């Protein structure tokens, strides 16, 4: 049997602080610190505490070429190799001697097939939430509280270069986009009963996520034209839709097919279950929960990384892609006379489970939504005042 290290592995020296009560009572410094090593392996999707000897052993085994297990055991000891295989940080090839970490090996193979940049894979996998309640689990101070605690924020505009010789520009002239640009705002107060007209949903999805033009540029290489830019013209972001109140569309989970301009049913939901799932999607941000439709944007990384393999900027391009799409979504909602929202404070793992997504292959980035504004404002909204 042969073994190798997992494809992506970062080891973090983590310091845990505590109180040394004996030192405190003796009048000495009371703060104590203990160091532990934490292995971050994206294919495992969990943090793993290891010791210094295991750190050294992992450094002795490569992640690409296979090593005979017997050779590794002679170098590191059979117990060490067996322990690291059990943790899924070392992987076997499933040879005739039997395999004790098939699940870890399979997940590692999925990770390798996507061509992730190692740092990006770790950042993505270990920044995902599950069960977070932003409104209850975190306290976001008001501006008044922030100023009281930290003083005034950094200035809103800065000067660079020779300000004494700055060239004053002519006033911006009115244009056809002004109506949407100036009317667009982040809605935080949605009418909990108002539906989203199906024709509005259709235009939102088609003009934001739909293909406007397609062309075959090479054998089996179909390229798209959409209304937002995308790195390499690849458009990897998929739209997964949670419908709650759209006449003619049953509450449930759907995938929007960008070429067919169609909602593909994935799971039917009772209204109460759809409402609860919406709350979980946006991590209990109550100001968004009443929106009749939410769209989870998930990047199909294989499409982007097909071109940008193990590229330092590929993950950043995925984030930009979602940003472009969300602004287009906002403007279309403003055109329809409705507020919209986009948030990255989402429970990615809940969204993955709901839609059956693999985080190594389908990277949930953000959730956007829109709907009819409520009559009053329970939560502050920043709107343009003409």
mmCIF file of C-alpha atoms in Angstrom:
data_model
loop_
_atom_site.group_PDB
_atom_site.id
_atom_site.type_symbol
_atom_site.label_atom_id
_atom_site.label_comp_id
_atom_site.label_asym_id
_atom_site.label_seq_id
_atom_site.Cartn_x
_atom_site.Cartn_y
_atom_site.Cartn_z
ATOM 1 C CA UNK A 1 0.000 0.000 0.000
ATOM 2 C CA UNK A 2 1.118 3.534 -0.755
ATOM 3 C CA UNK A 3 0.367 6.758 1.089
ATOM 4 C CA UNK A 4 0.678 10.503 0.620
ATOM 5 C CA UNK A 5 -0.292 13.675 2.426
ATOM 6 C CA UNK A 6 -3.621 15.332 1.650
ATOM 7 C CA UNK A 7 -3.650 17.866 -1.189
ATOM 8 C CA UNK A 8 -4.095 21.011 0.927
ATOM 9 C CA UNK A 9 -2.963 21.352 4.520
ATOM 10 C CA UNK A 10 -2.267 24.384 6.679
ATOM 11 C CA UNK A 11 -1.053 24.076 10.248
ATOM 12 C CA UNK A 12 -1.820 26.949 12.592
ATOM 13 C CA UNK A 13 -0.035 27.459 15.899
ATOM 14 C CA UNK A 14 -2.963 28.535 18.071
ATOM 15 C CA UNK A 15 -2.523 30.129 21.460
ATOM 16 C CA UNK A 16 -5.163 29.603 24.120
ATOM 17 C CA UNK A 17 -5.189 32.201 26.888
ATOM 18 C CA UNK A 18 -6.332 31.522 30.426
ATOM 19 C CA UNK A 19 -5.941 32.552 34.051
ATOM 20 C CA UNK A 20 -3.131 31.065 36.125
ATOM 21 C CA UNK A 21 -4.908 31.159 39.480
ATOM 22 C CA UNK A 22 -1.859 30.052 41.480
ATOM 23 C CA UNK A 23 0.198 32.859 40.009
ATOM 24 C CA UNK A 24 -2.636 35.304 40.611
ATOM 25 C CA UNK A 25 -2.895 34.461 44.306
ATOM 26 C CA UNK A 26 0.870 34.683 44.704
ATOM 27 C CA UNK A 27 0.896 38.179 43.284
ATOM 28 C CA UNK A 28 2.503 37.275 39.976
ATOM 29 C CA UNK A 29 1.216 37.717 36.419
ATOM 30 C CA UNK A 30 -2.086 35.880 36.085
ATOM 31 C CA UNK A 31 -2.295 35.444 32.320
ATOM 32 C CA UNK A 32 -1.243 32.037 31.032
ATOM 33 C CA UNK A 33 -0.975 30.774 27.477
ATOM 34 C CA UNK A 34 -0.875 27.288 26.019
ATOM 35 C CA UNK A 35 0.119 26.493 22.445
ATOM 36 C CA UNK A 36 -1.491 23.840 20.287
ATOM 37 C CA UNK A 37 -1.210 22.932 16.630
ATOM 38 C CA UNK A 38 -4.379 22.960 14.539
ATOM 39 C CA UNK A 39 -4.443 21.230 11.149
ATOM 40 C CA UNK A 40 -6.719 22.896 8.576
ATOM 41 C CA UNK A 41 -7.418 20.461 5.749
ATOM 42 C CA UNK A 42 -10.269 21.625 3.457
ATOM 43 C CA UNK A 43 -11.199 18.117 2.346
ATOM 44 C CA UNK A 44 -12.032 17.197 5.957
ATOM 45 C CA UNK A 45 -14.105 20.343 6.624
ATOM 46 C CA UNK A 46 -13.082 20.337 10.267
ATOM 47 C CA UNK A 47 -10.265 21.571 12.461
ATOM 48 C CA UNK A 48 -7.986 18.849 13.797
ATOM 49 C CA UNK A 49 -5.690 19.324 16.779
ATOM 50 C CA UNK A 50 -2.335 17.554 16.405
ATOM 51 C CA UNK A 51 0.919 17.510 18.335
ATOM 52 C CA UNK A 52 4.390 18.669 17.406
ATOM 53 C CA UNK A 53 5.550 15.161 16.475
ATOM 54 C CA UNK A 54 2.642 14.826 14.045
ATOM 55 C CA UNK A 55 3.480 18.218 12.554
ATOM 56 C CA UNK A 56 7.014 16.998 11.848
ATOM 57 C CA UNK A 57 5.775 13.694 10.442
ATOM 58 C CA UNK A 58 3.383 15.418 8.043
ATOM 59 C CA UNK A 59 6.268 17.513 6.796
ATOM 60 C CA UNK A 60 8.152 14.355 5.878
ATOM 61 C CA UNK A 61 5.476 13.012 3.482
ATOM 62 C CA UNK A 62 4.731 14.712 0.157
ATOM 63 C CA UNK A 63 1.241 15.487 -1.131
ATOM 64 C CA UNK A 64 1.794 14.541 -4.782
ATOM 65 C CA UNK A 65 3.965 11.453 -5.189
ATOM 66 C CA UNK A 66 2.924 8.235 -3.471
ATOM 67 C CA UNK A 67 5.245 6.723 -0.849
ATOM 68 C CA UNK A 68 5.359 3.078 0.148
ATOM 69 C CA UNK A 69 3.666 2.781 3.503
ATOM 70 C CA UNK A 70 6.343 0.389 4.729
ATOM 71 C CA UNK A 71 9.018 2.999 3.982
ATOM 72 C CA UNK A 72 7.074 5.696 5.834
ATOM 73 C CA UNK A 73 6.599 3.392 8.810
ATOM 74 C CA UNK A 74 10.316 2.687 8.998
ATOM 75 C CA UNK A 75 10.997 6.435 8.973
ATOM 76 C CA UNK A 76 8.178 7.662 11.213
ATOM 77 C CA UNK A 77 6.932 4.607 13.066
ATOM 78 C CA UNK A 78 3.872 2.487 12.344
ATOM 79 C CA UNK A 79 1.799 4.090 15.106
ATOM 80 C CA UNK A 80 2.436 7.586 13.748
ATOM 81 C CA UNK A 81 1.456 6.610 10.201
ATOM 82 C CA UNK A 82 -1.640 4.779 11.397
ATOM 83 C CA UNK A 83 -2.681 7.747 13.529
ATOM 84 C CA UNK A 84 -2.349 10.273 10.708
ATOM 85 C CA UNK A 85 -4.222 7.967 8.342
ATOM 86 C CA UNK A 86 -6.988 7.762 10.923
ATOM 87 C CA UNK A 87 -7.164 11.556 11.062
ATOM 88 C CA UNK A 88 -7.422 11.744 7.280
ATOM 89 C CA UNK A 89 -4.294 13.914 6.991
ATOM 90 C CA UNK A 90 -2.412 11.065 5.347
ATOM 91 C CA UNK A 91 -4.219 9.109 2.630
ATOM 92 C CA UNK A 92 -3.736 5.621 1.280
ATOM 93 C CA UNK A 93 -4.213 4.483 -2.306
ATOM 94 C CA UNK A 94 -6.792 1.835 -1.430
ATOM 95 C CA UNK A 95 -4.390 -0.943 -2.337
ATOM 96 C CA UNK A 96 -4.636 -4.661 -1.683
ATOM 97 C CA UNK A 97 -3.688 -4.307 1.953
ATOM 98 C CA UNK A 98 -7.031 -2.657 2.676
ATOM 99 C CA UNK A 99 -8.033 0.974 3.205
ATOM 100 C CA UNK A 100 -8.948 2.667 6.443
ATOM 101 C CA UNK A 101 -9.643 6.168 5.154
ATOM 102 C CA UNK A 102 -11.654 5.798 1.963
ATOM 103 C CA UNK A 103 -13.970 8.727 2.764
ATOM 104 C CA UNK A 104 -11.060 11.116 3.312
ATOM 105 C CA UNK A 105 -9.374 9.888 0.131
ATOM 106 C CA UNK A 106 -12.534 10.462 -1.890
ATOM 107 C CA UNK A 107 -12.992 13.993 -0.545
ATOM 108 C CA UNK A 108 -9.338 14.741 -1.229
ATOM 109 C CA UNK A 109 -9.831 13.553 -4.820
ATOM 110 C CA UNK A 110 -12.772 15.953 -5.233
ATOM 111 C CA UNK A 111 -10.624 18.820 -3.949
ATOM 112 C CA UNK A 112 -7.755 17.950 -6.285
ATOM 113 C CA UNK A 113 -10.114 17.774 -9.274
ATOM 114 C CA UNK A 114 -11.304 21.364 -8.748
ATOM 115 C CA UNK A 115 -7.819 22.950 -9.037
ATOM 116 C CA UNK A 116 -8.266 25.184 -5.990
ATOM 117 C CA UNK A 117 -5.491 27.517 -4.918
ATOM 118 C CA UNK A 118 -4.582 26.114 -1.477
ATOM 119 C CA UNK A 119 -5.035 29.373 0.450
ATOM 120 C CA UNK A 120 -8.369 30.000 -1.252
ATOM 121 C CA UNK A 121 -9.625 26.495 -0.493
ATOM 122 C CA UNK A 122 -8.790 26.871 3.199
ATOM 123 C CA UNK A 123 -10.293 30.358 3.419
ATOM 124 C CA UNK A 124 -13.488 29.205 1.731
ATOM 125 C CA UNK A 125 -14.019 26.002 3.675
ATOM 126 C CA UNK A 126 -13.189 27.398 7.114
ATOM 127 C CA UNK A 127 -15.180 30.638 6.861
ATOM 128 C CA UNK A 128 -18.544 28.939 6.288
ATOM 129 C CA UNK A 129 -21.312 29.230 8.900
ATOM 130 C CA UNK A 130 -23.819 26.728 10.160
ATOM 131 C CA UNK A 131 -26.561 27.737 12.574
ATOM 132 C CA UNK A 132 -25.278 31.271 13.060
ATOM 133 C CA UNK A 133 -27.860 33.760 14.285
ATOM 134 C CA UNK A 134 -26.500 37.188 13.453
ATOM 135 C CA UNK A 135 -29.359 39.052 15.078
ATOM 136 C CA UNK A 136 -29.124 37.054 18.313
ATOM 137 C CA UNK A 137 -25.585 35.705 18.409
ATOM 138 C CA UNK A 138 -23.836 38.978 17.629
ATOM 139 C CA UNK A 139 -24.263 42.540 18.805
ATOM 140 C CA UNK A 140 -23.788 45.176 16.158
ATOM 141 C CA UNK A 141 -23.376 48.528 17.939
ATOM 142 C CA UNK A 142 -25.184 51.597 16.674
ATOM 143 C CA UNK A 143 -23.140 54.446 15.210
ATOM 144 C CA UNK A 144 -23.620 56.330 18.466
ATOM 145 C CA UNK A 145 -22.219 53.399 20.460
ATOM 146 C CA UNK A 146 -19.303 53.012 18.054
ATOM 147 C CA UNK A 147 -18.369 56.686 18.289
ATOM 148 C CA UNK A 148 -18.645 56.561 22.058
ATOM 149 C CA UNK A 149 -16.360 53.513 22.247
ATOM 150 C CA UNK A 150 -13.866 54.179 19.466
ATOM 151 C CA UNK A 151 -14.149 57.864 18.645
ATOM 152 C CA UNK A 152 -15.007 59.241 15.226
ATOM 153 C CA UNK A 153 -14.582 56.863 12.261
ATOM 154 C CA UNK A 154 -11.849 57.456 9.663
ATOM 155 C CA UNK A 155 -12.750 60.368 7.388
ATOM 156 C CA UNK A 156 -15.210 59.466 4.597
ATOM 157 C CA UNK A 157 -13.064 60.956 1.832
ATOM 158 C CA UNK A 158 -9.304 61.327 1.643
ATOM 159 C CA UNK A 159 -6.883 63.470 -0.317
ATOM 160 C CA UNK A 160 -4.037 61.986 -2.348
ATOM 161 C CA UNK A 161 -1.580 63.892 -4.436
ATOM 162 C CA UNK A 162 -1.472 67.664 -4.788
ATOM 163 C CA UNK A 163 -4.829 68.815 -3.445
ATOM 164 C CA UNK A 164 -3.946 72.471 -4.014
ATOM 165 C CA UNK A 165 -3.934 71.834 -7.763
ATOM 166 C CA UNK A 166 -6.894 69.464 -7.894
ATOM 167 C CA UNK A 167 -8.909 69.819 -11.102
ATOM 168 C CA UNK A 168 -12.589 70.444 -10.450
ATOM 169 C CA UNK A 169 -14.748 68.322 -12.747
ATOM 170 C CA UNK A 170 -17.981 69.488 -14.364
ATOM 171 C CA UNK A 171 -21.225 68.422 -12.689
ATOM 172 C CA UNK A 172 -22.473 64.942 -13.584
ATOM 173 C CA UNK A 173 -25.137 65.280 -16.261
ATOM 174 C CA UNK A 174 -28.490 63.514 -15.939
ATOM 175 C CA UNK A 175 -28.752 60.187 -17.755
ATOM 176 C CA UNK A 176 -31.236 57.395 -18.414
ATOM 177 C CA UNK A 177 -29.791 55.217 -15.604
ATOM 178 C CA UNK A 178 -30.310 57.865 -12.939
ATOM 179 C CA UNK A 179 -33.838 56.729 -12.101
ATOM 180 C CA UNK A 180 -32.641 53.245 -11.132
ATOM 181 C CA UNK A 181 -29.261 54.221 -9.685
ATOM 182 C CA UNK A 182 -30.665 56.825 -7.340
ATOM 183 C CA UNK A 183 -33.768 54.849 -6.411
ATOM 184 C CA UNK A 184 -31.903 51.658 -5.574
ATOM 185 C CA UNK A 185 -31.434 50.950 -1.880
ATOM 186 C CA UNK A 186 -31.031 48.028 0.473
ATOM 187 C CA UNK A 187 -34.442 47.026 1.756
ATOM 188 C CA UNK A 188 -34.653 46.046 5.407
ATOM 189 C CA UNK A 189 -38.424 46.243 5.785
ATOM 190 C CA UNK A 190 -40.455 43.883 3.583
ATOM 191 C CA UNK A 191 -44.194 43.403 3.554
ATOM 192 C CA UNK A 192 -44.581 39.908 5.069
ATOM 193 C CA UNK A 193 -47.743 39.210 3.081
ATOM 194 C CA UNK A 194 -47.113 40.793 -0.309
ATOM 195 C CA UNK A 195 -46.251 38.421 -3.183
ATOM 196 C CA UNK A 196 -43.659 38.976 -5.853
ATOM 197 C CA UNK A 197 -45.358 39.079 -9.275
ATOM 198 C CA UNK A 198 -44.136 36.208 -11.476
ATOM 199 C CA UNK A 199 -43.293 38.583 -14.321
ATOM 200 C CA UNK A 200 -41.000 40.528 -11.977
ATOM 201 C CA UNK A 201 -39.277 37.326 -10.866
ATOM 202 C CA UNK A 202 -38.859 36.271 -14.495
ATOM 203 C CA UNK A 203 -37.228 39.550 -15.467
ATOM 204 C CA UNK A 204 -35.020 39.613 -12.369
ATOM 205 C CA UNK A 205 -33.692 36.122 -13.039
ATOM 206 C CA UNK A 206 -33.331 36.382 -16.805
ATOM 207 C CA UNK A 207 -31.672 39.777 -16.900
ATOM 208 C CA UNK A 208 -29.417 39.044 -13.919
ATOM 209 C CA UNK A 209 -28.485 35.388 -14.318
ATOM 210 C CA UNK A 210 -29.816 34.475 -17.755
ATOM 211 C CA UNK A 211 -27.851 34.049 -20.965
ATOM 212 C CA UNK A 212 -28.435 36.907 -23.401
ATOM 213 C CA UNK A 213 -26.249 35.549 -26.190
ATOM 214 C CA UNK A 214 -24.263 32.367 -26.763
ATOM 215 C CA UNK A 215 -21.614 31.303 -29.218
ATOM 216 C CA UNK A 216 -19.524 28.198 -29.870
ATOM 217 C CA UNK A 217 -15.962 29.530 -30.075
ATOM 218 C CA UNK A 218 -14.205 26.158 -30.181
ATOM 219 C CA UNK A 219 -15.094 22.501 -30.149
ATOM 220 C CA UNK A 220 -17.304 21.924 -27.084
ATOM 221 C CA UNK A 221 -16.546 25.457 -25.807
ATOM 222 C CA UNK A 222 -19.794 27.406 -25.483
ATOM 223 C CA UNK A 223 -19.393 30.991 -24.281
ATOM 224 C CA UNK A 224 -22.135 33.215 -22.906
ATOM 225 C CA UNK A 225 -22.950 36.870 -22.897
ATOM 226 C CA UNK A 226 -24.721 38.081 -19.769
ATOM 227 C CA UNK A 227 -25.548 41.535 -18.475
ATOM 228 C CA UNK A 228 -22.710 41.494 -15.903
ATOM 229 C CA UNK A 229 -18.975 40.957 -16.450
ATOM 230 C CA UNK A 230 -17.295 37.719 -15.455
ATOM 231 C CA UNK A 231 -13.623 36.713 -15.371
ATOM 232 C CA UNK A 232 -12.695 34.995 -18.614
ATOM 233 C CA UNK A 233 -16.306 35.220 -19.767
ATOM 234 C CA UNK A 234 -16.959 32.015 -17.823
ATOM 235 C CA UNK A 235 -19.979 33.071 -15.715
ATOM 236 C CA UNK A 236 -19.641 30.339 -13.061
ATOM 237 C CA UNK A 237 -22.285 31.642 -10.647
ATOM 238 C CA UNK A 238 -25.455 29.576 -10.394
ATOM 239 C CA UNK A 239 -28.728 30.891 -8.970
ATOM 240 C CA UNK A 240 -30.545 28.711 -6.423
ATOM 241 C CA UNK A 241 -33.952 30.141 -5.595
ATOM 242 C CA UNK A 242 -36.045 29.909 -2.443
ATOM 243 C CA UNK A 243 -39.602 30.830 -3.392
ATOM 244 C CA UNK A 244 -42.117 31.742 -0.703
ATOM 245 C CA UNK A 245 -44.735 34.031 -2.245
ATOM 246 C CA UNK A 246 -44.894 34.033 -6.044
ATOM 247 C CA UNK A 247 -48.320 33.423 -7.640
ATOM 248 C CA UNK A 248 -48.205 30.324 -9.814
ATOM 249 C CA UNK A 249 -44.954 29.033 -8.295
ATOM 250 C CA UNK A 250 -45.274 26.696 -5.335
ATOM 251 C CA UNK A 251 -43.165 27.460 -2.260
ATOM 252 C CA UNK A 252 -39.940 25.512 -2.468
ATOM 253 C CA UNK A 253 -36.381 25.267 -3.674
ATOM 254 C CA UNK A 254 -35.473 25.723 -7.325
ATOM 255 C CA UNK A 255 -32.454 25.978 -9.586
ATOM 256 C CA UNK A 256 -32.581 28.643 -12.276
ATOM 257 C CA UNK A 257 -31.404 27.275 -15.627
ATOM 258 C CA UNK A 258 -29.688 30.210 -17.279
ATOM 259 C CA UNK A 259 -29.973 28.866 -20.839
ATOM 260 C CA UNK A 260 -33.518 27.513 -20.684
ATOM 261 C CA UNK A 261 -34.819 30.421 -18.565
ATOM 262 C CA UNK A 262 -36.667 27.979 -16.359
ATOM 263 C CA UNK A 263 -36.994 27.109 -12.681
ATOM 264 C CA UNK A 264 -36.027 23.488 -12.031
ATOM 265 C CA UNK A 265 -37.864 22.169 -8.937
ATOM 266 C CA UNK A 266 -35.545 20.707 -6.310
ATOM 267 C CA UNK A 267 -37.775 20.407 -3.239
ATOM 268 C CA UNK A 268 -41.325 21.423 -2.338
ATOM 269 C CA UNK A 269 -41.826 23.203 0.980
ATOM 270 C CA UNK A 270 -44.751 24.064 3.181
ATOM 271 C CA UNK A 271 -45.009 27.845 3.743
ATOM 272 C CA UNK A 272 -43.879 27.560 7.358
ATOM 273 C CA UNK A 273 -40.877 25.432 6.381
ATOM 274 C CA UNK A 274 -39.956 27.900 3.614
ATOM 275 C CA UNK A 275 -40.130 30.760 6.114
ATOM 276 C CA UNK A 276 -37.894 28.928 8.571
ATOM 277 C CA UNK A 277 -35.390 28.080 5.864
ATOM 278 C CA UNK A 278 -35.285 31.725 4.758
ATOM 279 C CA UNK A 279 -34.455 32.718 8.327
ATOM 280 C CA UNK A 280 -31.648 30.186 8.476
ATOM 281 C CA UNK A 281 -30.287 31.169 5.052
ATOM 282 C CA UNK A 282 -29.674 34.768 6.159
ATOM 283 C CA UNK A 283 -28.469 33.836 9.635
ATOM 284 C CA UNK A 284 -31.552 35.223 11.369
ATOM 285 C CA UNK A 285 -31.218 38.749 9.985
ATOM 286 C CA UNK A 286 -34.862 39.564 10.643
ATOM 287 C CA UNK A 287 -34.756 42.609 8.375
ATOM 288 C CA UNK A 288 -34.386 40.319 5.332
ATOM 289 C CA UNK A 289 -36.498 37.332 6.370
ATOM 290 C CA UNK A 290 -39.821 38.593 5.012
ATOM 291 C CA UNK A 291 -38.613 38.902 1.403
ATOM 292 C CA UNK A 292 -40.838 36.681 -0.802
ATOM 293 C CA UNK A 293 -37.888 35.367 -2.840
ATOM 294 C CA UNK A 294 -34.240 34.722 -1.995
ATOM 295 C CA UNK A 295 -31.525 33.744 -4.442
ATOM 296 C CA UNK A 296 -28.422 31.940 -3.207
ATOM 297 C CA UNK A 297 -25.454 32.578 -5.471
ATOM 298 C CA UNK A 298 -23.088 29.603 -5.626
ATOM 299 C CA UNK A 299 -20.010 29.534 -7.831
ATOM 300 C CA UNK A 300 -19.426 26.367 -9.826
ATOM 301 C CA UNK A 301 -15.699 26.493 -9.221
ATOM 302 C CA UNK A 302 -14.772 23.897 -11.834
ATOM 303 C CA UNK A 303 -15.931 26.273 -14.569
ATOM 304 C CA UNK A 304 -13.769 29.137 -13.320
ATOM 305 C CA UNK A 305 -10.807 27.018 -12.268
ATOM 306 C CA UNK A 306 -10.876 25.133 -15.589
ATOM 307 C CA UNK A 307 -9.099 28.190 -16.952
ATOM 308 C CA UNK A 308 -7.593 29.683 -13.795
ATOM 309 C CA UNK A 309 -6.069 26.527 -12.311
ATOM 310 C CA UNK A 310 -4.469 26.947 -8.917
ATOM 311 C CA UNK A 311 -4.475 30.685 -9.656
ATOM 312 C CA UNK A 312 -3.884 33.273 -6.953
ATOM 313 C CA UNK A 313 -6.703 35.496 -8.254
ATOM 314 C CA UNK A 314 -9.300 32.849 -9.168
ATOM 315 C CA UNK A 315 -11.161 32.911 -5.844
ATOM 316 C CA UNK A 316 -11.219 36.708 -5.871
ATOM 317 C CA UNK A 317 -12.780 36.559 -9.331
ATOM 318 C CA UNK A 318 -15.599 34.403 -7.937
ATOM 319 C CA UNK A 319 -16.327 37.023 -5.277
ATOM 320 C CA UNK A 320 -16.334 39.788 -7.887
ATOM 321 C CA UNK A 321 -18.715 37.749 -10.019
ATOM 322 C CA UNK A 322 -21.308 37.646 -7.241
ATOM 323 C CA UNK A 323 -20.818 41.353 -6.594
ATOM 324 C CA UNK A 324 -21.482 42.241 -10.219
ATOM 325 C CA UNK A 325 -24.596 40.082 -10.301
ATOM 326 C CA UNK A 326 -26.000 41.482 -7.078
ATOM 327 C CA UNK A 327 -25.736 45.073 -8.347
ATOM 328 C CA UNK A 328 -27.540 44.114 -11.554
ATOM 329 C CA UNK A 329 -30.192 42.433 -9.398
ATOM 330 C CA UNK A 330 -30.521 45.637 -7.332
ATOM 331 C CA UNK A 331 -31.026 47.827 -10.393
ATOM 332 C CA UNK A 332 -33.664 45.522 -11.841
ATOM 333 C CA UNK A 333 -35.491 45.510 -8.508
ATOM 334 C CA UNK A 334 -35.339 49.314 -8.440
ATOM 335 C CA UNK A 335 -36.735 49.360 -11.968
ATOM 336 C CA UNK A 336 -39.670 47.291 -10.680
ATOM 337 C CA UNK A 337 -40.165 49.760 -7.819
ATOM 338 C CA UNK A 338 -38.891 47.414 -5.138
ATOM 339 C CA UNK A 339 -35.978 47.352 -2.711
ATOM 340 C CA UNK A 340 -33.436 44.531 -2.789
ATOM 341 C CA UNK A 341 -30.700 43.167 -0.578
ATOM 342 C CA UNK A 342 -27.517 41.155 -0.767
ATOM 343 C CA UNK A 343 -25.709 39.646 2.200
ATOM 344 C CA UNK A 344 -22.644 37.496 2.723
ATOM 345 C CA UNK A 345 -23.668 36.888 6.352
ATOM 346 C CA UNK A 346 -25.292 33.584 5.471
ATOM 347 C CA UNK A 347 -25.289 30.047 6.796
ATOM 348 C CA UNK A 348 -23.504 28.448 3.874
ATOM 349 C CA UNK A 349 -23.778 24.949 5.285
ATOM 350 C CA UNK A 350 -27.563 25.257 5.625
ATOM 351 C CA UNK A 351 -27.781 26.395 1.990
ATOM 352 C CA UNK A 352 -25.518 23.535 0.890
ATOM 353 C CA UNK A 353 -27.692 20.964 2.627
ATOM 354 C CA UNK A 354 -30.898 22.473 1.300
ATOM 355 C CA UNK A 355 -29.800 22.432 -2.337
ATOM 356 C CA UNK A 356 -27.479 19.407 -2.140
ATOM 357 C CA UNK A 357 -24.304 21.353 -2.894
ATOM 358 C CA UNK A 358 -20.738 20.190 -2.312
ATOM 359 C CA UNK A 359 -18.720 23.114 -0.890
ATOM 360 C CA UNK A 360 -15.586 21.926 -2.680
ATOM 361 C CA UNK A 361 -17.420 22.165 -6.021
ATOM 362 C CA UNK A 362 -20.194 24.714 -5.462
ATOM 363 C CA UNK A 363 -19.042 27.664 -3.380
ATOM 364 C CA UNK A 364 -21.925 29.558 -1.793
ATOM 365 C CA UNK A 365 -20.959 33.237 -1.818
ATOM 366 C CA UNK A 366 -24.003 35.330 -0.903
ATOM 367 C CA UNK A 367 -27.792 35.565 -0.859
ATOM 368 C CA UNK A 368 -29.823 38.280 -2.542
ATOM 369 C CA UNK A 369 -33.538 38.942 -2.566
ATOM 370 C CA UNK A 370 -36.230 41.530 -3.123
ATOM 371 C CA UNK A 371 -39.884 42.212 -2.502
ATOM 372 C CA UNK A 372 -42.526 44.813 -1.798
ATOM 373 C CA UNK A 373 -41.518 47.337 0.843
ATOM 374 C CA UNK A 374 -43.437 47.439 4.101
ATOM 375 C CA UNK A 375 -45.542 50.490 4.889
ATOM 376 C CA UNK A 376 -43.238 51.602 7.694
ATOM 377 C CA UNK A 377 -39.607 51.311 8.733
ATOM 378 C CA UNK A 378 -38.852 49.149 11.741
ATOM 379 C CA UNK A 379 -35.194 48.953 10.684
ATOM 380 C CA UNK A 380 -33.255 51.922 9.324
ATOM 381 C CA UNK A 381 -32.891 52.177 5.543
ATOM 382 C CA UNK A 382 -30.665 54.624 3.702
ATOM 383 C CA UNK A 383 -32.575 56.055 0.786
ATOM 384 C CA UNK A 384 -31.662 58.806 -1.632
ATOM 385 C CA UNK A 385 -33.513 62.025 -0.923
ATOM 386 C CA UNK A 386 -33.936 64.175 -4.024
#
